[in-house]
Amino acid sequence: MIDDLLSTYRTELFDHVIPFWERHSIDHQYGGFFTCLDRDGSVYSTDKYMWLQGRAVWMFARLHNEVAQDRGWLELAQSGLDFIRRYGRTAEGRVYFSLTQDGRPIHIQRKIYSEVFFLLALTEMARATGSGKYLDEARTLFWQVYDWWQHPEKLGRPVLPGGFRGSKLADPMVFLGMIEELERLEPDPRYAQLAQQMKTIALRHIQSPRRLVLENIGTDGEFIDTPTGRLINPGHAIELAWFLIRLGQRTGDADLTQRALEVIEWSFERGWDDEFGGLYYFLDCEGHPSTHLEWSMKLWWPICEALYGLLLAWHVSGDERYLGMQRQVHDYAFSRFSDRAFGEWFGYLDRRGEPTHTLKGGEWKGFFHVPRALLYSIQLLEKHL
Amino acid sequence: MIDDLLSTYRTELFDHVIPFWERHSIDHQYGGFFTCLDRDGSVYSTDKYMWLQGRAVWMFARLHNEVAQDRGWLELAQSGLDFIRRYGRTAEGRVYFSLTQDGRPIHIQRKIYSEVFFLLALTEMARATGSGKYLDEARTLFWQVYDWWQHPEKLGRPVLPGGFRGSKLADPMVFLGMIEELERLEPDPRYAQLAQQMKTIALRHIQSPRRLVLENIGTDGEFIDTPTGRLINPGHAIELAWFLIRLGQRTGDADLTQRALEVIEWSFERGWDDEFGGLYYFLDCEGHPSTHLEWSMKLWWPICEALYGLLLAWHVSGDERYLGMQRQVHDYAFSRFSDRAFGEWFGYLDRRGEPTHTLKGGEWKGFFHVPRALLYSIQLLEKHL
């Protein structure tokens, strides 16, 4: 069974996913990546989204670092990094959200995530090239991002008396992600200390008695009885869980691993659509209407998180139940999302599992979730051979 | 047939729509309106959205002004206006996007629309009460909004070299809407002049050879070959058309009416889903994938615009074909959106016409599109008795 799964994931990643992006997403003129790609890879917009540029650089560099050094992946990553470093930043060091093909800025968000994905690009490229310059840039950016996160008014977002000021689950998660990469490159006790702070924040989102993970909690960790406070995203909770399992494995924190395993089990149970399959995108934890139009759609990335997260849960626990859940996710993903005719996965299905969009990439979907889930799954399965 | 339609719309408006909002949306404690209402009217969030507060004030005041003065509608409108005037504005006169129930600001947009709907509330209340104060406030706000529209950087939105700087269809439309209300209260040649300017801008969005209306065009009216430039919204185009027909009727501009009639025909043909019925929400005019997740969903408001717009097209043209299209829209609306069990209409259906949400109101749906379409349709049908 392990052999079959490994073979399937290798074929999918190396024959159907990576080649799609190598063939269609490279801008040979200005550098960087097109991500607005239709089913067959044709480009329907040449605009460049910095979340996805940074993520693609990270992914290609990771493939270079951990899979093969002779496939040209480093050059692709370098081209993306050069594009971001040349055009992607403001005078204050912030990173735009989107640029035209030739690098003119279109939009800047009042959020830290463009910076986060640029930082991950820098760290993986520092690892690939040994460049101290990239590591220096990453370190400087890390402490800037930390400062912006603590003082969101510096991002230009007005701080209003009734505005949300609690914790968003994505924030401790991206800090844990950045720290994992930085710690690998340079030891610094401040990273470990901050990881513990972020772990504490992340754990507050986990509501054990209610068996769920809240996306947004109050400043003292309290439940907020509004649509924002009641929001849950089962795929995001599973992603959190596998972040925490990896942290638990690195730090020898068995209790953390145990809590994360529970999160995976609850989130799969609550998020799986028993009628049509797939994971709901958003739910209101008390059953009120979702304020998100797409709440019942099935998106590629929660399925990717579940595909790897459940495999990891089985790997660290030995509990075959996780493998059963993983089989459900796997069958759904490979029958609904995977597109062997043209490569890559569809991004958006309706509740019934029919594609609503032919696109393989867009403003939010690029060379990241599918190859990351497949690569991490392959690396895990290889340990079982 | 006219009798039947009129009777149906009167029953729907006066027995099933208005009572829903009177019963469930009034905040007797702080004033203003709850709009986050589930199917049965239960409140799932007490936050207050300024677009919807202004629109509800306008709607209740319009009902007072044009239907009945003894139904308590003026008091409801007054309560909403007082809430906005007391809590809804910044020191610079901008209007927040959302507030908590007790009036603490949550969010402010870098857009003019909160101000637009507050202005419409002021003008209809000036008409209801004869208050010169409300008219003065509306006039001052109108020229502020005009200034912000010309200088968007004053709203805090950075003007970036690659950013969109053309015309958004909503902008000439909201100016035409505001001017229609202001001109009724006070003659000022500047209004008529500005209406002509806005008409010219709006007409540039109409692409006669291609039989479509573009949501976004370049600074010189040119087509922009990006997802933004290719975006069409058939229900919005029909709303534009009925705005233009009303302007044409007021100003004796038969040519304008003719062009608007064409827009209605094209938009219905292009927007109607021949397989499942209803109007698509968004389309890419060249058939590329939509970047909007909800593009194929059926929303209540485009159907409302079509319900009235097609009736108006028949009324001004005498062409029975529009009545045939209106019958399709009517049948779809009353079988899919209308909820006689609890009142009001559902807001969001999937492509097949199944409700994806039980809610009757939310952040974007309030006491506005359904009652406006029904009231305008009733007033039109009454002319045919």
PDB file of N, CA, C and O in Angstrom, chain A residues 194-241:
ATOM      1  N   LEU A 194      10.406  32.802  20.582  1.00  0.00           N
ATOM      2  CA  LEU A 194       9.243  33.315  19.856  1.00  0.00           C
ATOM      3  C   LEU A 194       8.358  32.163  19.386  1.00  0.00           C
ATOM      4  O   LEU A 194       7.126  32.283  19.359  1.00  0.00           O
ATOM      5  N   ALA A 195       8.984  31.045  19.021  1.00  0.00           N
ATOM      6  CA  ALA A 195       8.187  29.879  18.609  1.00  0.00           C
ATOM      7  C   ALA A 195       7.297  29.424  19.759  1.00  0.00           C
ATOM      8  O   ALA A 195       6.134  29.067  19.554  1.00  0.00           O
ATOM      9  N   GLN A 196       7.834  29.461  20.975  1.00  0.00           N
ATOM     10  CA  GLN A 196       7.010  29.070  22.131  1.00  0.00           C
ATOM     11  C   GLN A 196       5.859  30.058  22.344  1.00  0.00           C
ATOM     12  O   GLN A 196       4.733  29.665  22.649  1.00  0.00           O
ATOM     13  N   GLN A 197       6.154  31.356  22.142  1.00  0.00           N
ATOM     14  CA  GLN A 197       5.090  32.375  22.254  1.00  0.00           C
ATOM     15  C   GLN A 197       3.997  32.124  21.218  1.00  0.00           C
ATOM     16  O   GLN A 197       2.799  32.172  21.530  1.00  0.00           O
ATOM     17  N   MET A 198       4.408  31.827  19.993  1.00  0.00           N
ATOM     18  CA  MET A 198       3.434  31.594  18.909  1.00  0.00           C
ATOM     19  C   MET A 198       2.676  30.293  19.134  1.00  0.00           C
ATOM     20  O   MET A 198       1.494  30.207  18.828  1.00  0.00           O
ATOM     21  N   LYS A 199       3.352  29.303  19.670  1.00  0.00           N
ATOM     22  CA  LYS A 199       2.686  28.045  19.995  1.00  0.00           C
ATOM     23  C   LYS A 199       1.589  28.304  21.038  1.00  0.00           C
ATOM     24  O   LYS A 199       0.463  27.814  20.902  1.00  0.00           O
ATOM     25  N   THR A 200       1.914  29.099  22.039  1.00  0.00           N
ATOM     26  CA  THR A 200       0.929  29.415  23.082  1.00  0.00           C
ATOM     27  C   THR A 200      -0.288  30.120  22.481  1.00  0.00           C
ATOM     28  O   THR A 200      -1.432  29.803  22.814  1.00  0.00           O
ATOM     29  N   ILE A 201      -0.027  31.071  21.581  1.00  0.00           N
ATOM     30  CA  ILE A 201      -1.144  31.768  20.929  1.00  0.00           C
ATOM     31  C   ILE A 201      -1.956  30.786  20.100  1.00  0.00           C
ATOM     32  O   ILE A 201      -3.190  30.759  20.165  1.00  0.00           O
ATOM     33  N   ALA A 202      -1.262  29.959  19.317  1.00  0.00           N
ATOM     34  CA  ALA A 202      -1.969  29.011  18.451  1.00  0.00           C
ATOM     35  C   ALA A 202      -2.835  28.065  19.283  1.00  0.00           C
ATOM     36  O   ALA A 202      -3.980  27.768  18.914  1.00  0.00           O
ATOM     37  N   LEU A 203      -2.300  27.615  20.419  1.00  0.00           N
ATOM     38  CA  LEU A 203      -3.049  26.657  21.248  1.00  0.00           C
ATOM     39  C   LEU A 203      -4.330  27.277  21.805  1.00  0.00           C
ATOM     40  O   LEU A 203      -5.308  26.573  22.036  1.00  0.00           O
ATOM     41  N   ARG A 204      -4.317  28.587  22.005  1.00  0.00           N
ATOM     42  CA  ARG A 204      -5.539  29.243  22.494  1.00  0.00           C
ATOM     43  C   ARG A 204      -6.692  29.144  21.505  1.00  0.00           C
ATOM     44  O   ARG A 204      -7.847  29.246  21.879  1.00  0.00           O
ATOM     45  N   HIS A 205      -6.339  28.995  20.199  1.00  0.00           N
ATOM     46  CA  HIS A 205      -7.395  28.864  19.176  1.00  0.00           C
ATOM     47  C   HIS A 205      -8.070  27.487  19.239  1.00  0.00           C
ATOM     48  O   HIS A 205      -9.139  27.306  18.688  1.00  0.00           O
ATOM     49  N   ILE A 206      -7.383  26.532  19.875  1.00  0.00           N
ATOM     50  CA  ILE A 206      -7.912  25.165  19.938  1.00  0.00           C
ATOM     51  C   ILE A 206      -8.867  25.053  21.122  1.00  0.00           C
ATOM     52  O   ILE A 206      -8.475  25.276  22.266  1.00  0.00           O
ATOM     53  N   GLN A 207     -10.122  24.749  20.823  1.00  0.00           N
ATOM     54  CA  GLN A 207     -11.159  24.687  21.850  1.00  0.00           C
ATOM     55  C   GLN A 207     -11.479  23.211  22.099  1.00  0.00           C
ATOM     56  O   GLN A 207     -12.405  22.656  21.505  1.00  0.00           O
ATOM     57  N   SER A 208     -10.709  22.595  23.015  1.00  0.00           N
ATOM     58  CA  SER A 208     -10.846  21.149  23.211  1.00  0.00           C
ATOM     59  C   SER A 208     -12.254  20.724  23.618  1.00  0.00           C
ATOM     60  O   SER A 208     -12.781  19.763  23.061  1.00  0.00           O
ATOM     61  N   PRO A 209     -12.899  21.404  24.573  1.00  0.00           N
ATOM     62  CA  PRO A 209     -14.227  20.904  24.966  1.00  0.00           C
ATOM     63  C   PRO A 209     -15.201  20.905  23.789  1.00  0.00           C
ATOM     64  O   PRO A 209     -16.054  20.034  23.692  1.00  0.00           O
ATOM     65  N   ARG A 210     -15.049  21.868  22.892  1.00  0.00           N
ATOM     66  CA  ARG A 210     -15.964  21.941  21.750  1.00  0.00           C
ATOM     67  C   ARG A 210     -15.425  21.203  20.528  1.00  0.00           C
ATOM     68  O   ARG A 210     -16.071  21.175  19.498  1.00  0.00           O
ATOM     69  N   ARG A 211     -14.219  20.675  20.624  1.00  0.00           N
ATOM     70  CA  ARG A 211     -13.634  19.896  19.523  1.00  0.00           C
ATOM     71  C   ARG A 211     -13.565  20.697  18.232  1.00  0.00           C
ATOM     72  O   ARG A 211     -13.998  20.241  17.171  1.00  0.00           O
ATOM     73  N   LEU A 212     -13.003  21.896  18.325  1.00  0.00           N
ATOM     74  CA  LEU A 212     -12.854  22.702  17.114  1.00  0.00           C
ATOM     75  C   LEU A 212     -11.748  23.734  17.302  1.00  0.00           C
ATOM     76  O   LEU A 212     -11.284  23.973  18.424  1.00  0.00           O
ATOM     77  N   VAL A 213     -11.334  24.328  16.187  1.00  0.00           N
ATOM     78  CA  VAL A 213     -10.309  25.363  16.178  1.00  0.00           C
ATOM     79  C   VAL A 213     -10.941  26.639  15.640  1.00  0.00           C
ATOM     80  O   VAL A 213     -11.462  26.649  14.522  1.00  0.00           O
ATOM     81  N   LEU A 214     -10.923  27.697  16.436  1.00  0.00           N
ATOM     82  CA  LEU A 214     -11.500  28.971  15.996  1.00  0.00           C
ATOM     83  C   LEU A 214     -10.469  29.755  15.189  1.00  0.00           C
ATOM     84  O   LEU A 214      -9.306  29.861  15.592  1.00  0.00           O
ATOM     85  N   GLU A 215     -10.899  30.324  14.082  1.00  0.00           N
ATOM     86  CA  GLU A 215      -9.996  31.143  13.266  1.00  0.00           C
ATOM     87  C   GLU A 215      -9.641  32.447  13.971  1.00  0.00           C
ATOM     88  O   GLU A 215      -8.545  32.976  13.778  1.00  0.00           O
ATOM     89  N   ASN A 216     -10.550  32.983  14.760  1.00  0.00           N
ATOM     90  CA  ASN A 216     -10.352  34.292  15.395  1.00  0.00           C
ATOM     91  C   ASN A 216     -10.826  34.248  16.844  1.00  0.00           C
ATOM     92  O   ASN A 216     -11.955  33.844  17.112  1.00  0.00           O
ATOM     93  N   ILE A 217      -9.959  34.664  17.749  1.00  0.00           N
ATOM     94  CA  ILE A 217     -10.313  34.708  19.175  1.00  0.00           C
ATOM     95  C   ILE A 217      -9.989  36.088  19.725  1.00  0.00           C
ATOM     96  O   ILE A 217      -9.255  36.868  19.108  1.00  0.00           O
ATOM     97  N   GLY A 218     -10.547  36.399  20.903  1.00  0.00           N
ATOM     98  CA  GLY A 218     -10.329  37.707  21.513  1.00  0.00           C
ATOM     99  C   GLY A 218      -8.928  37.865  22.075  1.00  0.00           C
ATOM    100  O   GLY A 218      -8.135  36.924  22.088  1.00  0.00           O
ATOM    101  N   THR A 219      -8.637  39.071  22.530  1.00  0.00           N
ATOM    102  CA  THR A 219      -7.283  39.382  23.023  1.00  0.00           C
ATOM    103  C   THR A 219      -6.887  38.500  24.200  1.00  0.00           C
ATOM    104  O   THR A 219      -5.706  38.224  24.405  1.00  0.00           O
ATOM    105  N   ASP A 220      -7.856  38.067  25.002  1.00  0.00           N
ATOM    106  CA  ASP A 220      -7.530  37.174  26.117  1.00  0.00           C
ATOM    107  C   ASP A 220      -7.886  35.727  25.788  1.00  0.00           C
ATOM    108  O   ASP A 220      -8.082  34.905  26.678  1.00  0.00           O
ATOM    109  N   GLY A 221      -8.005  35.443  24.491  1.00  0.00           N
ATOM    110  CA  GLY A 221      -8.307  34.076  24.072  1.00  0.00           C
ATOM    111  C   GLY A 221      -9.784  33.741  24.138  1.00  0.00           C
ATOM    112  O   GLY A 221     -10.169  32.586  23.920  1.00  0.00           O
ATOM    113  N   GLU A 222     -10.607  34.740  24.435  1.00  0.00           N
ATOM    114  CA  GLU A 222     -12.026  34.434  24.649  1.00  0.00           C
ATOM    115  C   GLU A 222     -12.774  34.251  23.325  1.00  0.00           C
ATOM    116  O   GLU A 222     -12.371  34.770  22.296  1.00  0.00           O
ATOM    117  N   PHE A 223     -13.848  33.498  23.407  1.00  0.00           N
ATOM    118  CA  PHE A 223     -14.754  33.291  22.276  1.00  0.00           C
ATOM    119  C   PHE A 223     -15.501  34.588  21.999  1.00  0.00           C
ATOM    120  O   PHE A 223     -15.978  35.270  22.905  1.00  0.00           O
ATOM    121  N   ILE A 224     -15.586  34.955  20.711  1.00  0.00           N
ATOM    122  CA  ILE A 224     -16.321  36.161  20.313  1.00  0.00           C
ATOM    123  C   ILE A 224     -17.556  35.703  19.544  1.00  0.00           C
ATOM    124  O   ILE A 224     -17.437  35.031  18.518  1.00  0.00           O
ATOM    125  N   ASP A 225     -18.722  36.073  20.026  1.00  0.00           N
ATOM    126  CA  ASP A 225     -19.958  35.554  19.432  1.00  0.00           C
ATOM    127  C   ASP A 225     -20.436  36.431  18.269  1.00  0.00           C
ATOM    128  O   ASP A 225     -21.488  37.069  18.325  1.00  0.00           O
ATOM    129  N   THR A 226     -19.610  36.464  17.213  1.00  0.00           N
ATOM    130  CA  THR A 226     -19.949  37.165  15.962  1.00  0.00           C
ATOM    131  C   THR A 226     -19.561  36.210  14.835  1.00  0.00           C
ATOM    132  O   THR A 226     -18.865  35.213  15.069  1.00  0.00           O
ATOM    133  N   PRO A 227     -19.966  36.519  13.597  1.00  0.00           N
ATOM    134  CA  PRO A 227     -19.535  35.652  12.488  1.00  0.00           C
ATOM    135  C   PRO A 227     -18.008  35.499  12.430  1.00  0.00           C
ATOM    136  O   PRO A 227     -17.500  34.409  12.161  1.00  0.00           O
ATOM    137  N   THR A 228     -17.268  36.575  12.727  1.00  0.00           N
ATOM    138  CA  THR A 228     -15.805  36.496  12.747  1.00  0.00           C
ATOM    139  C   THR A 228     -15.333  35.529  13.833  1.00  0.00           C
ATOM    140  O   THR A 228     -14.465  34.684  13.593  1.00  0.00           O
ATOM    141  N   GLY A 229     -15.901  35.646  15.001  1.00  0.00           N
ATOM    142  CA  GLY A 229     -15.490  34.807  16.131  1.00  0.00           C
ATOM    143  C   GLY A 229     -15.927  33.360  15.992  1.00  0.00           C
ATOM    144  O   GLY A 229     -15.292  32.457  16.540  1.00  0.00           O
ATOM    145  N   ARG A 230     -17.004  33.131  15.263  1.00  0.00           N
ATOM    146  CA  ARG A 230     -17.529  31.763  15.122  1.00  0.00           C
ATOM    147  C   ARG A 230     -16.961  31.021  13.911  1.00  0.00           C
ATOM    148  O   ARG A 230     -17.279  29.861  13.664  1.00  0.00           O
ATOM    149  N   LEU A 231     -16.110  31.717  13.148  1.00  0.00           N
ATOM    150  CA  LEU A 231     -15.608  31.134  11.895  1.00  0.00           C
ATOM    151  C   LEU A 231     -14.675  29.957  12.147  1.00  0.00           C
ATOM    152  O   LEU A 231     -13.742  30.055  12.939  1.00  0.00           O
ATOM    153  N   ILE A 232     -14.920  28.855  11.449  1.00  0.00           N
ATOM    154  CA  ILE A 232     -13.945  27.765  11.428  1.00  0.00           C
ATOM    155  C   ILE A 232     -13.664  27.365   9.982  1.00  0.00           C
ATOM    156  O   ILE A 232     -14.499  27.536   9.097  1.00  0.00           O
ATOM    157  N   ASN A 233     -12.438  26.857   9.771  1.00  0.00           N
ATOM    158  CA  ASN A 233     -11.979  26.461   8.447  1.00  0.00           C
ATOM    159  C   ASN A 233     -11.245  25.135   8.651  1.00  0.00           C
ATOM    160  O   ASN A 233     -10.074  25.117   9.046  1.00  0.00           O
ATOM    161  N   PRO A 234     -11.945  24.030   8.438  1.00  0.00           N
ATOM    162  CA  PRO A 234     -11.379  22.722   8.813  1.00  0.00           C
ATOM    163  C   PRO A 234     -10.033  22.427   8.153  1.00  0.00           C
ATOM    164  O   PRO A 234      -9.136  21.853   8.790  1.00  0.00           O
ATOM    165  N   GLY A 235      -9.862  22.821   6.896  1.00  0.00           N
ATOM    166  CA  GLY A 235      -8.589  22.565   6.219  1.00  0.00           C
ATOM    167  C   GLY A 235      -7.459  23.374   6.825  1.00  0.00           C
ATOM    168  O   GLY A 235      -6.312  22.903   6.918  1.00  0.00           O
ATOM    169  N   HIS A 236      -7.773  24.592   7.239  1.00  0.00           N
ATOM    170  CA  HIS A 236      -6.767  25.444   7.881  1.00  0.00           C
ATOM    171  C   HIS A 236      -6.384  24.861   9.245  1.00  0.00           C
ATOM    172  O   HIS A 236      -5.207  24.873   9.631  1.00  0.00           O
ATOM    173  N   ALA A 237      -7.387  24.325   9.953  1.00  0.00           N
ATOM    174  CA  ALA A 237      -7.113  23.701  11.257  1.00  0.00           C
ATOM    175  C   ALA A 237      -6.204  22.484  11.087  1.00  0.00           C
ATOM    176  O   ALA A 237      -5.315  22.246  11.912  1.00  0.00           O
ATOM    177  N   ILE A 238      -6.416  21.730  10.017  1.00  0.00           N
ATOM    178  CA  ILE A 238      -5.550  20.562   9.764  1.00  0.00           C
ATOM    179  C   ILE A 238      -4.131  21.024   9.418  1.00  0.00           C
ATOM    180  O   ILE A 238      -3.144  20.423   9.841  1.00  0.00           O
ATOM    181  N   GLU A 239      -4.019  22.127   8.681  1.00  0.00           N
ATOM    182  CA  GLU A 239      -2.695  22.683   8.386  1.00  0.00           C
ATOM    183  C   GLU A 239      -1.998  23.102   9.688  1.00  0.00           C
ATOM    184  O   GLU A 239      -0.822  22.806   9.903  1.00  0.00           O
ATOM    185  N   LEU A 240      -2.742  23.795  10.555  1.00  0.00           N
ATOM    186  CA  LEU A 240      -2.183  24.142  11.871  1.00  0.00           C
ATOM    187  C   LEU A 240      -1.673  22.894  12.572  1.00  0.00           C
ATOM    188  O   LEU A 240      -0.563  22.880  13.115  1.00  0.00           O
ATOM    189  N   ALA A 241      -2.486  21.845  12.535  1.00  0.00           N
ATOM    190  CA  ALA A 241      -2.127  20.625  13.266  1.00  0.00           C
ATOM    191  C   ALA A 241      -0.821  20.036  12.756  1.00  0.00           C
ATOM    192  O   ALA A 241       0.035  19.618  13.539  1.00  0.00           O
TER     193      ALA A 241
END
